[in-house]
Amino acid sequence: MKEYKHLVPYIQQAIRSNWEELALTDFNGQSFQFRDVARKIAKLHLLFESCGLKPGDKIALCGKNSAQWAIAMLASLTYGTVAVPILHDFKADNIHHLVNHSDARLFFVDSSTWENLDHDTMTNLQGALLINDYSLLFSRNKKLEEARKNLNRLFGEKYPDRFTPEDVKYKEDRPDQLALINYTSGSTGFSKGVMLTYGNLWSNLQYCIDGLTFLNPGDSMVCMLPLAHMYGLMVELIHTFVKGCHIYFLTRTPSPKVIMEAFATVKPKLIVAVPLILEKIIKTKVFPMLDKPLMKILMHVPFVDDHLLNKIKEKIEQTFGGNLKEMIIGGAGLNKEVEAFLRRIKFPYTVGYGMTECGPLVAYAPWDVQRPGSCGRIVDRMEMKVDSPDPASVPGVLWVKGANVMDGYYKNPDATKAVMAPDGWMNTGDICQVDADGFIYIRGRDKNMILGPSGQNIYPEEIEQILNNMPYVNESLVVEKNGKLVALIYPDIENASRQGMSMDAISEIMQQNIKKLNEELPSYSQISDMKIFQEEFEKTPKRSIKRYLYS
C-alpha cells in the first residue's frame, strides 16, 4: 500500500484501486461498490457547489449508522468542508443547539430524527437532506433546490463520457485544516465541540495502517460503534475503507441477536467493541458452565484442562464468526475475572485507550504483547507524561502531546484553556500508572476521585470493578454521600428471577457482597451503605454511565 502524508489521497487511492469491489453494505440491505461510492460523492460535491459551500463551511450529520451516512461523511472530507457528526441518540433540543452552535450550513439527517426537529430554530441552515436517499427535506436556497432536481443532468454534463477512476480527483488537504467538529457524548452533562484537523485524522489513520497489518483489500468488517463517535468513524470506517475492506453497517440498534447474526455472516477479522459484548458472553455462557461440579474437577486434570479450554476458545471464536485475528476493546477496561480467563485461553483481544480529543487514539498494544490490566503503550507521533514523582507506583494525571491532539474546543476558549497548556500538552483527566516498559494502567477519572477521611485518594472505578465481579451484580457505582461511601447497584434481576429469587433474596445477596467487598478494601475506602436500582443506569451513546446523575 502506497504511503501518503495526507488523509484525502488515501481515500482517493482506495476508490481508484478497488473500483469494482464491494465497499459498503447495510446489513440485510443495499450494497455499494467503490465506484458507486465515488459517483455519489461526485454528485454530493455538485450539490455542495450549488449552494455555495466552500472549504471550511460546516456540514452536520445525524442518523443511525448506514452506508449513505458513510458516503456523506466521505464527501465532506474530500470536499474540504468541516463535518459535524451528531449522535442520533441526542434529544431534539440538543440537536438544534449543536447544529446552531457548529454554524452548520447543510444537514444530513434520518427521517426518525427529522420528524422531531423544528427547522425554523436552525437559522443558519441552507437546507436539510434525508440521509437514506439525499432527497431534499427543506431548503432556504433556490440553487440547491434546482441542483437537487437536476442532479443527474448536472452529473452527465460534468462527466459526458463514462465516469472512470481517473475522474476521482480530490484536492489534497492541509494537515492544519479543520476536518471535523465532534461533540463529546456528554458523560459530564455538557457537550463540547472537539476540533480535529486533517493532520489529526491522518496520524490516527497511519497508526491503524501500520499497526493492524492483518487486514487486506476485500476483507469484511462489521461496524458496530456509532459513526458519530471517533472510534467508530476512524477505526471502523475510514481506516478499513482506505484498506479496501468491505464494511457492513448494523442500521438498527445492535441487539445481541443482530450482532451474532452479522458476525456469522460477515466473519470479520477485526472487531472493535465496548467491553459489555465480550463480558456478557463470557459471564452468561462460559462461567456458568465452568461452575458445574464435573467441570471444576476436569479443569484440574492435567492435559484434560488444556483440551477443554481449547474447545471453549474455539466455541467463543465461532460466536464471532470464526475468522477473528483481533478484538479491540475500547471505552473502558475489561472485568478482571473475564480478562484473566481470556488470557488463559489466549483469546486474541486487546484493550485500547483513547478520547475524542485525540481523534481518538492514545494507547494500544497488539493482543500478543498486551499486559493484564493495561491499555497499551502510547501510539506513534505522541508523547506522554504523568503528573507523579514515581509513575510506576504512585498514580498521577496523564498528559499527552503530539500529532493526534485536537486544536481545542469550538467557540469555547475557557474549556480549551482548562485542558491545554501553552506548550501543547493536554490534560486527559485520567489517572494512571506506567510501568518500566511504557504500558499504561488507567486507575480512574481525575474528576471521579474521592478524597478519603485522612486525605487518601479513593478511585471508585477500582471498587466498582471488584463489586461487578460478585454474584448477581450487573453494574455498580460508588459515590460519596455525607462523607460516607455508598454503593449503587443494579443487580442481574433477570438471572436471579430465573433462579426463583425474590427482591428480598437479591437484597440479602447484595448485603453479603458488600460484606465480602469490605474485607478486601482498606478501612478508608470501605462501603458504608448501599442502594439497589431496579433499572440499569442511564448511559451515554458510547455506553458510559452518566455518573453526574447519581453523584
Tab-separated table of C-alpha atoms in Angstrom, residues 107-487:
chain	number	residue	atom	x	y	z
A	107	PHE	CA	-27.681	18.980	7.399
A	108	PHE	CA	-27.842	15.250	6.562
A	109	VAL	CA	-30.453	13.662	8.836
A	110	ASP	CA	-32.527	10.466	9.025
A	111	SER	CA	-36.330	10.566	8.946
A	112	SER	CA	-36.919	9.418	12.542
A	113	THR	CA	-34.682	12.229	13.861
A	114	TRP	CA	-36.044	14.881	11.458
A	115	GLU	CA	-39.683	14.371	12.450
A	116	ASN	CA	-38.848	15.594	15.983
A	117	LEU	CA	-36.934	18.680	14.821
A	118	ASP	CA	-38.041	22.218	14.002
A	119	HIS	CA	-36.031	23.656	11.087
A	120	ASP	CA	-37.173	27.199	11.920
A	121	THR	CA	-34.943	27.104	15.013
A	122	MET	CA	-31.860	26.194	12.897
A	123	THR	CA	-31.480	29.584	11.263
A	124	ASN	CA	-28.055	29.129	9.624
A	125	LEU	CA	-29.039	26.090	7.544
A	126	GLN	CA	-29.246	26.388	3.745
A	127	GLY	CA	-31.016	23.040	3.594
A	128	ALA	CA	-31.507	19.539	5.008
A	129	LEU	CA	-31.133	16.244	3.129
A	130	LEU	CA	-32.575	12.844	4.040
A	131	ILE	CA	-29.624	10.503	4.650
A	132	ASN	CA	-31.126	7.386	3.036
A	133	ASP	CA	-31.558	8.905	-0.473
A	134	TYR	CA	-30.253	12.524	-0.228
A	135	SER	CA	-33.706	13.885	-1.103
A	136	LEU	CA	-34.316	17.476	-0.027
A	137	LEU	CA	-36.265	17.814	3.236
A	138	PHE	CA	-36.238	21.598	3.277
A	139	SER	CA	-34.309	24.439	1.655
A	140	ARG	CA	-33.633	28.137	2.009
A	141	ASN	CA	-31.549	28.123	-1.175
A	142	LYS	CA	-33.087	28.133	-4.686
A	143	LYS	CA	-29.831	26.989	-6.318
A	144	LEU	CA	-29.737	23.940	-4.008
A	145	GLU	CA	-33.346	23.067	-4.946
A	146	GLU	CA	-32.573	23.410	-8.682
A	147	ALA	CA	-29.403	21.359	-8.386
A	148	ARG	CA	-31.132	18.550	-6.453
A	149	LYS	CA	-33.943	18.446	-9.038
A	150	ASN	CA	-31.466	18.254	-11.958
A	151	LEU	CA	-28.650	16.329	-10.282
A	152	ASN	CA	-28.416	13.501	-12.839
A	153	ARG	CA	-28.320	16.016	-15.713
A	154	LEU	CA	-25.615	18.084	-13.982
A	155	PHE	CA	-23.592	14.912	-13.358
A	156	GLY	CA	-23.946	13.915	-17.049
A	157	GLU	CA	-22.790	17.366	-18.174
A	158	LYS	CA	-19.737	17.278	-15.924
A	159	TYR	CA	-18.797	13.713	-16.933
A	160	PRO	CA	-20.117	13.405	-20.536
A	161	ASP	CA	-18.279	10.145	-21.274
A	162	ARG	CA	-18.056	7.422	-18.667
A	163	PHE	CA	-17.288	8.155	-15.029
A	164	THR	CA	-13.923	6.421	-14.526
A	165	PRO	CA	-11.329	6.033	-11.735
A	166	GLU	CA	-9.353	8.864	-13.397
A	167	ASP	CA	-12.290	11.207	-12.704
A	168	VAL	CA	-11.760	10.724	-8.960
A	169	LYS	CA	-9.524	13.716	-8.240
A	170	TYR	CA	-9.841	15.294	-4.806
A	171	LYS	CA	-7.984	18.366	-3.633
A	172	GLU	CA	-5.211	17.458	-1.192
A	173	ASP	CA	-5.895	18.542	2.396
A	174	ARG	CA	-3.594	20.610	4.618
A	175	PRO	CA	-2.612	18.993	7.963
A	176	ASP	CA	-3.634	22.111	9.922
A	177	GLN	CA	-7.003	22.388	8.115
A	178	LEU	CA	-10.112	21.731	10.259
A	179	ALA	CA	-11.794	18.450	9.220
A	180	LEU	CA	-14.283	17.674	11.989
A	181	ILE	CA	-16.077	19.135	14.960
A	182	ASN	CA	-17.005	16.134	17.102
A	183	TYR	CA	-19.247	16.836	20.074
A	184	THR	CA	-18.446	14.733	23.129
A	185	SER	CA	-21.240	12.423	24.253
A	186	GLY	CA	-21.866	14.245	27.498
A	187	SER	CA	-20.941	11.890	30.384
A	188	THR	CA	-20.412	15.118	32.373
A	189	GLY	CA	-23.669	16.692	31.195
A	190	PHE	CA	-22.168	19.164	28.712
A	191	SER	CA	-21.229	18.616	25.053
A	192	LYS	CA	-18.024	20.296	23.892
A	193	GLY	CA	-17.139	20.546	20.188
A	194	VAL	CA	-13.729	18.925	19.703
A	195	MET	CA	-11.912	20.467	16.715
A	196	LEU	CA	-9.941	17.815	14.820
A	197	THR	CA	-7.720	18.648	11.851
A	198	TYR	CA	-6.925	16.577	8.757
A	199	GLY	CA	-3.495	16.081	10.345
A	200	ASN	CA	-5.077	14.604	13.489
A	201	LEU	CA	-7.136	12.172	11.371
A	202	TRP	CA	-4.168	11.271	9.128
A	203	SER	CA	-1.995	10.447	12.171
A	204	ASN	CA	-4.711	8.150	13.589
A	205	LEU	CA	-5.208	6.518	10.178
A	206	GLN	CA	-1.474	5.999	9.638
A	207	TYR	CA	-1.186	4.289	13.025
A	208	CYS	CA	-4.012	1.875	12.093
A	209	ILE	CA	-2.390	1.160	8.714
A	210	ASP	CA	0.994	0.467	10.340
A	211	GLY	CA	-0.327	-1.443	13.363
A	212	LEU	CA	-3.259	-3.543	12.106
A	213	THR	CA	-1.432	-5.212	9.217
A	214	PHE	CA	-3.634	-8.340	9.080
A	215	LEU	CA	-6.439	-6.506	7.193
A	216	ASN	CA	-6.346	-6.755	3.389
A	217	PRO	CA	-8.469	-5.464	0.487
A	218	GLY	CA	-11.722	-7.436	0.300
A	219	ASP	CA	-11.731	-8.383	3.996
A	220	SER	CA	-15.103	-7.855	5.662
A	221	MET	CA	-15.807	-5.711	8.717
A	222	VAL	CA	-18.851	-5.203	10.964
A	223	CYS	CA	-19.200	-1.562	12.049
A	224	MET	CA	-20.944	-1.600	15.448
A	225	LEU	CA	-19.835	1.574	17.212
A	226	PRO	CA	-21.666	4.828	16.400
A	227	LEU	CA	-20.101	6.537	13.360
A	228	ALA	CA	-20.676	9.862	15.126
A	229	HIS	CA	-18.165	8.652	17.725
A	230	MET	CA	-14.445	8.836	16.862
A	231	TYR	CA	-13.641	5.133	17.432
A	232	GLY	CA	-16.370	4.057	15.018
A	233	LEU	CA	-15.547	6.763	12.482
A	234	MET	CA	-11.784	6.392	12.481
A	235	VAL	CA	-11.008	2.736	13.204
A	236	GLU	CA	-14.101	1.018	11.755
A	237	LEU	CA	-14.910	3.280	8.776
A	238	ILE	CA	-12.055	5.449	7.464
A	239	HIS	CA	-9.233	3.008	8.263
A	240	THR	CA	-10.971	-0.055	6.772
A	241	PHE	CA	-12.328	1.884	3.745
A	242	VAL	CA	-8.807	3.086	2.925
A	243	LYS	CA	-7.576	-0.533	3.109
A	244	GLY	CA	-10.191	-1.598	0.542
A	245	CYS	CA	-12.274	-3.609	3.037
A	246	HIS	CA	-15.995	-4.348	2.718
A	247	ILE	CA	-17.820	-2.644	5.618
A	248	TYR	CA	-21.204	-3.818	6.921
A	249	PHE	CA	-23.371	-1.430	8.962
A	250	LEU	CA	-25.918	-2.565	11.552
A	251	THR	CA	-28.513	0.027	10.624
A	252	ARG	CA	-30.686	-0.527	13.701
A	253	THR	CA	-29.777	-0.628	17.382
A	254	PRO	CA	-27.460	-3.633	17.594
A	255	SER	CA	-29.230	-6.230	19.764
A	256	PRO	CA	-27.177	-9.339	20.696
A	257	LYS	CA	-29.198	-11.399	18.157
A	258	VAL	CA	-28.477	-8.971	15.280
A	259	ILE	CA	-24.784	-8.737	16.236
A	260	MET	CA	-24.344	-12.531	16.334
A	261	GLU	CA	-26.155	-12.921	13.007
A	262	ALA	CA	-23.842	-10.295	11.482
A	263	PHE	CA	-20.682	-12.000	12.826
A	264	ALA	CA	-21.819	-15.380	11.458
A	265	THR	CA	-22.470	-13.867	8.005
A	266	VAL	CA	-19.553	-11.421	7.709
A	267	LYS	CA	-16.840	-13.429	9.549
A	268	PRO	CA	-14.769	-10.332	10.451
A	269	LYS	CA	-11.017	-10.428	11.101
A	270	LEU	CA	-11.203	-7.314	13.278
A	271	ILE	CA	-13.884	-6.419	15.828
A	272	VAL	CA	-13.909	-3.111	17.715
A	273	ALA	CA	-16.320	-3.257	20.654
A	274	VAL	CA	-17.167	-1.954	24.102
A	275	PRO	CA	-16.402	-4.411	26.972
A	276	LEU	CA	-20.087	-5.223	27.543
A	277	ILE	CA	-20.396	-7.508	24.485
A	278	LEU	CA	-17.444	-9.717	25.404
A	279	GLU	CA	-18.175	-9.719	29.147
A	280	LYS	CA	-21.801	-10.714	28.614
A	281	ILE	CA	-20.843	-13.745	26.503
A	282	ILE	CA	-18.209	-14.946	28.989
A	283	LYS	CA	-20.292	-14.261	32.140
A	284	THR	CA	-23.561	-15.739	30.863
A	285	LYS	CA	-22.343	-18.565	28.590
A	286	VAL	CA	-18.897	-19.694	29.795
A	287	PHE	CA	-18.621	-19.092	33.560
A	288	PRO	CA	-21.891	-20.924	34.498
A	289	MET	CA	-20.639	-23.953	32.519
A	290	LEU	CA	-17.222	-23.897	34.284
A	291	ASP	CA	-19.005	-23.707	37.655
A	292	LYS	CA	-20.594	-27.146	37.240
A	293	PRO	CA	-19.095	-29.719	39.673
A	294	LEU	CA	-17.802	-32.092	36.954
A	295	MET	CA	-16.176	-29.213	35.015
A	296	LYS	CA	-14.473	-27.967	38.185
A	297	ILE	CA	-12.878	-31.408	38.640
A	298	LEU	CA	-11.896	-31.782	34.977
A	299	MET	CA	-10.319	-28.302	34.951
A	300	HIS	CA	-7.764	-29.600	37.464
A	301	VAL	CA	-6.830	-32.731	35.486
A	302	PRO	CA	-3.567	-32.217	33.508
A	303	PHE	CA	-3.992	-32.214	29.675
A	304	VAL	CA	-7.784	-32.506	30.041
A	305	ASP	CA	-7.968	-28.857	31.206
A	306	ASP	CA	-5.986	-27.693	28.131
A	307	HIS	CA	-8.223	-29.710	25.833
A	308	LEU	CA	-11.375	-28.256	27.421
A	309	LEU	CA	-10.037	-24.706	27.284
A	310	ASN	CA	-9.175	-25.105	23.588
A	311	LYS	CA	-12.727	-26.297	22.919
A	312	ILE	CA	-14.137	-23.299	24.815
A	313	LYS	CA	-11.828	-20.928	22.896
A	314	GLU	CA	-12.992	-22.434	19.573
A	315	LYS	CA	-16.614	-22.018	20.601
A	316	ILE	CA	-16.098	-18.348	21.571
A	317	GLU	CA	-14.246	-17.668	18.302
A	318	GLN	CA	-17.116	-19.262	16.340
A	319	THR	CA	-19.506	-16.884	18.138
A	320	PHE	CA	-17.555	-14.050	16.496
A	321	GLY	CA	-17.585	-15.635	13.027
A	322	GLY	CA	-14.582	-17.977	13.255
A	323	ASN	CA	-12.146	-15.684	11.393
A	324	LEU	CA	-11.108	-13.298	14.183
A	325	LYS	CA	-7.496	-12.042	14.274
A	326	GLU	CA	-8.036	-9.413	16.962
A	327	MET	CA	-10.774	-7.830	19.060
A	328	ILE	CA	-10.038	-4.314	20.298
A	329	ILE	CA	-11.924	-3.263	23.419
A	330	GLY	CA	-12.354	0.489	23.874
A	331	GLY	CA	-14.265	2.867	26.112
A	332	ALA	CA	-13.436	1.104	29.403
A	333	GLY	CA	-11.269	-1.660	30.856
A	334	LEU	CA	-12.372	-5.286	30.964
A	335	ASN	CA	-13.744	-7.018	34.048
A	336	LYS	CA	-10.650	-8.564	35.750
A	337	GLU	CA	-12.135	-12.056	36.065
A	338	VAL	CA	-13.116	-12.071	32.372
A	339	GLU	CA	-9.700	-10.711	31.380
A	340	ALA	CA	-7.857	-13.406	33.379
A	341	PHE	CA	-9.933	-16.133	31.702
A	342	LEU	CA	-9.407	-14.725	28.170
A	343	ARG	CA	-5.650	-14.559	28.739
A	344	ARG	CA	-5.661	-18.152	29.972
A	345	ILE	CA	-7.261	-19.387	26.723
A	346	LYS	CA	-5.116	-16.995	24.595
A	347	PHE	CA	-8.164	-15.296	23.082
A	348	PRO	CA	-6.948	-12.528	20.693
A	349	TYR	CA	-8.318	-9.467	22.477
A	350	THR	CA	-6.622	-6.247	23.472
A	351	VAL	CA	-7.719	-3.125	25.340
A	352	GLY	CA	-7.021	0.257	23.749
A	353	TYR	CA	-7.315	3.725	25.220
A	354	GLY	CA	-8.410	6.897	23.515
A	355	MET	CA	-10.502	10.015	23.701
A	356	THR	CA	-12.373	12.216	21.246
A	357	GLU	CA	-9.763	14.950	21.843
A	358	CYS	CA	-7.091	12.700	20.276
A	359	GLY	CA	-9.219	11.578	17.350
A	360	PRO	CA	-9.285	9.029	19.245
A	361	LEU	CA	-6.054	7.029	19.679
A	362	VAL	CA	-3.798	7.499	22.708
A	363	ALA	CA	-2.585	3.980	23.584
A	364	TYR	CA	-2.662	0.478	22.079
A	365	ALA	CA	-0.683	-2.767	22.020
A	366	PRO	CA	-1.327	-5.911	19.907
A	367	TRP	CA	-3.052	-8.720	21.789
A	368	ASP	CA	0.036	-10.957	21.942
A	369	VAL	CA	2.167	-8.331	23.753
A	370	GLN	CA	-0.570	-6.599	25.787
A	371	ARG	CA	-0.280	-6.867	29.594
A	372	PRO	CA	-3.122	-7.662	32.057
A	373	GLY	CA	-4.917	-4.527	33.241
A	374	SER	CA	-3.070	-2.325	30.744
A	375	CYS	CA	-4.458	-0.354	27.798
A	376	GLY	CA	-1.211	-0.477	25.821
A	377	ARG	CA	1.601	1.959	25.106
A	378	ILE	CA	1.480	5.491	23.724
A	379	VAL	CA	0.851	5.477	19.945
A	380	ASP	CA	3.225	6.806	17.264
A	381	ARG	CA	3.706	10.577	16.914
A	382	MET	CA	2.519	11.082	20.513
A	383	GLU	CA	4.314	11.722	23.825
A	384	MET	CA	3.035	11.273	27.362
A	385	LYS	CA	3.965	12.349	30.884
A	386	VAL	CA	2.409	11.525	34.253
A	387	ASP	CA	1.961	14.109	36.994
A	388	SER	CA	3.603	11.891	39.626
A	389	PRO	CA	7.003	11.608	41.360
A	390	ASP	CA	7.077	7.879	40.522
A	391	PRO	CA	4.533	6.852	37.832
A	392	ALA	CA	5.258	3.139	38.338
A	393	SER	CA	3.988	3.142	41.925
A	394	VAL	CA	2.233	6.490	42.529
A	395	PRO	CA	-0.781	7.204	40.250
A	396	GLY	CA	-0.936	10.615	38.597
A	397	VAL	CA	-2.804	12.532	35.907
A	398	LEU	CA	-1.864	11.557	32.330
A	399	TRP	CA	-0.818	14.366	29.944
A	400	VAL	CA	-0.321	13.860	26.195
A	401	LYS	CA	1.161	15.848	23.312
A	402	GLY	CA	1.588	15.228	19.595
A	403	ALA	CA	0.014	14.787	16.172
A	404	ASN	CA	-3.278	13.321	17.453
A	405	VAL	CA	-4.100	16.147	19.876
A	406	MET	CA	-7.044	18.386	18.934
A	407	ASP	CA	-6.957	22.075	18.026
A	408	GLY	CA	-9.210	22.890	21.002
A	409	TYR	CA	-12.944	23.161	21.701
A	410	TYR	CA	-15.039	25.079	19.156
A	411	LYS	CA	-16.062	28.537	20.396
A	412	ASN	CA	-15.027	27.557	23.921
A	413	PRO	CA	-11.637	29.097	24.799
A	414	ASP	CA	-12.204	28.637	28.550
A	415	ALA	CA	-12.748	24.863	28.196
A	416	THR	CA	-9.710	24.687	25.865
A	417	LYS	CA	-7.548	26.580	28.355
A	418	ALA	CA	-8.697	24.251	31.159
A	419	VAL	CA	-7.096	21.199	29.460
A	420	MET	CA	-4.440	22.597	27.086
A	421	ALA	CA	-1.120	24.029	28.293
A	422	PRO	CA	0.521	26.776	26.159
A	423	ASP	CA	3.319	24.349	25.147
A	424	GLY	CA	0.841	21.858	23.573
A	425	TRP	CA	0.488	19.345	26.422
A	426	MET	CA	-3.104	18.244	27.086
A	427	ASN	CA	-4.531	17.039	30.400
A	428	THR	CA	-6.510	13.835	29.680
A	429	GLY	CA	-8.277	13.945	33.063
A	430	ASP	CA	-7.391	10.267	33.574
A	431	ILE	CA	-5.293	8.980	36.457
A	432	CYS	CA	-2.822	6.233	35.590
A	433	GLN	CA	0.352	4.379	36.387
A	434	VAL	CA	3.030	3.487	33.814
A	435	ASP	CA	5.392	0.522	34.108
A	436	ALA	CA	9.069	0.455	33.139
A	437	ASP	CA	8.210	-0.675	29.593
A	438	GLY	CA	5.739	2.148	28.987
A	439	PHE	CA	2.498	0.170	29.455
A	440	ILE	CA	-0.285	2.418	30.773
A	441	TYR	CA	-2.699	1.324	33.534
A	442	ILE	CA	-5.738	3.606	33.918
A	443	ARG	CA	-6.927	3.892	37.519
A	444	GLY	CA	-9.912	6.229	37.038
A	445	ARG	CA	-11.051	9.711	36.118
A	446	ASP	CA	-9.421	12.586	37.984
A	447	LYS	CA	-12.848	14.231	38.464
A	448	ASN	CA	-14.296	10.993	39.956
A	449	MET	CA	-11.569	10.608	42.578
A	450	ILE	CA	-12.868	10.810	46.170
A	451	LEU	CA	-10.696	12.167	48.972
A	452	GLY	CA	-10.651	9.794	51.973
A	453	PRO	CA	-11.041	10.924	55.627
A	454	SER	CA	-7.276	11.358	56.090
A	455	GLY	CA	-6.525	12.633	52.593
A	456	GLN	CA	-6.264	9.217	50.903
A	457	ASN	CA	-7.104	9.001	47.179
A	458	ILE	CA	-10.067	6.672	46.555
A	459	TYR	CA	-10.731	5.568	42.968
A	460	PRO	CA	-14.398	4.488	42.765
A	461	GLU	CA	-13.829	2.662	39.445
A	462	GLU	CA	-11.461	0.208	41.175
A	463	ILE	CA	-14.026	-0.608	43.873
A	464	GLU	CA	-16.758	-0.948	41.230
A	465	GLN	CA	-14.643	-3.428	39.279
A	466	ILE	CA	-14.393	-5.756	42.307
A	467	LEU	CA	-18.112	-5.367	43.079
A	468	ASN	CA	-19.115	-6.037	39.452
A	469	ASN	CA	-17.386	-9.450	39.741
A	470	MET	CA	-19.598	-10.514	42.634
A	471	PRO	CA	-22.693	-12.756	42.410
A	472	TYR	CA	-25.740	-11.270	40.641
A	473	VAL	CA	-24.206	-7.787	40.181
A	474	ASN	CA	-24.838	-6.328	36.717
A	475	GLU	CA	-23.257	-2.922	37.239
A	476	SER	CA	-22.484	-0.553	40.097
A	477	LEU	CA	-21.459	2.965	41.036
A	478	VAL	CA	-19.617	4.055	44.157
A	479	VAL	CA	-20.485	7.602	45.253
A	480	GLU	CA	-19.855	9.804	48.271
A	481	LYS	CA	-22.833	10.863	50.408
A	482	ASN	CA	-22.279	12.918	53.581
A	483	GLY	CA	-18.668	11.786	53.878
A	484	LYS	CA	-19.565	8.078	53.502
A	485	LEU	CA	-19.116	5.754	50.533
A	486	VAL	CA	-22.357	4.344	49.144
A	487	ALA	CA	-22.651	1.540	46.552
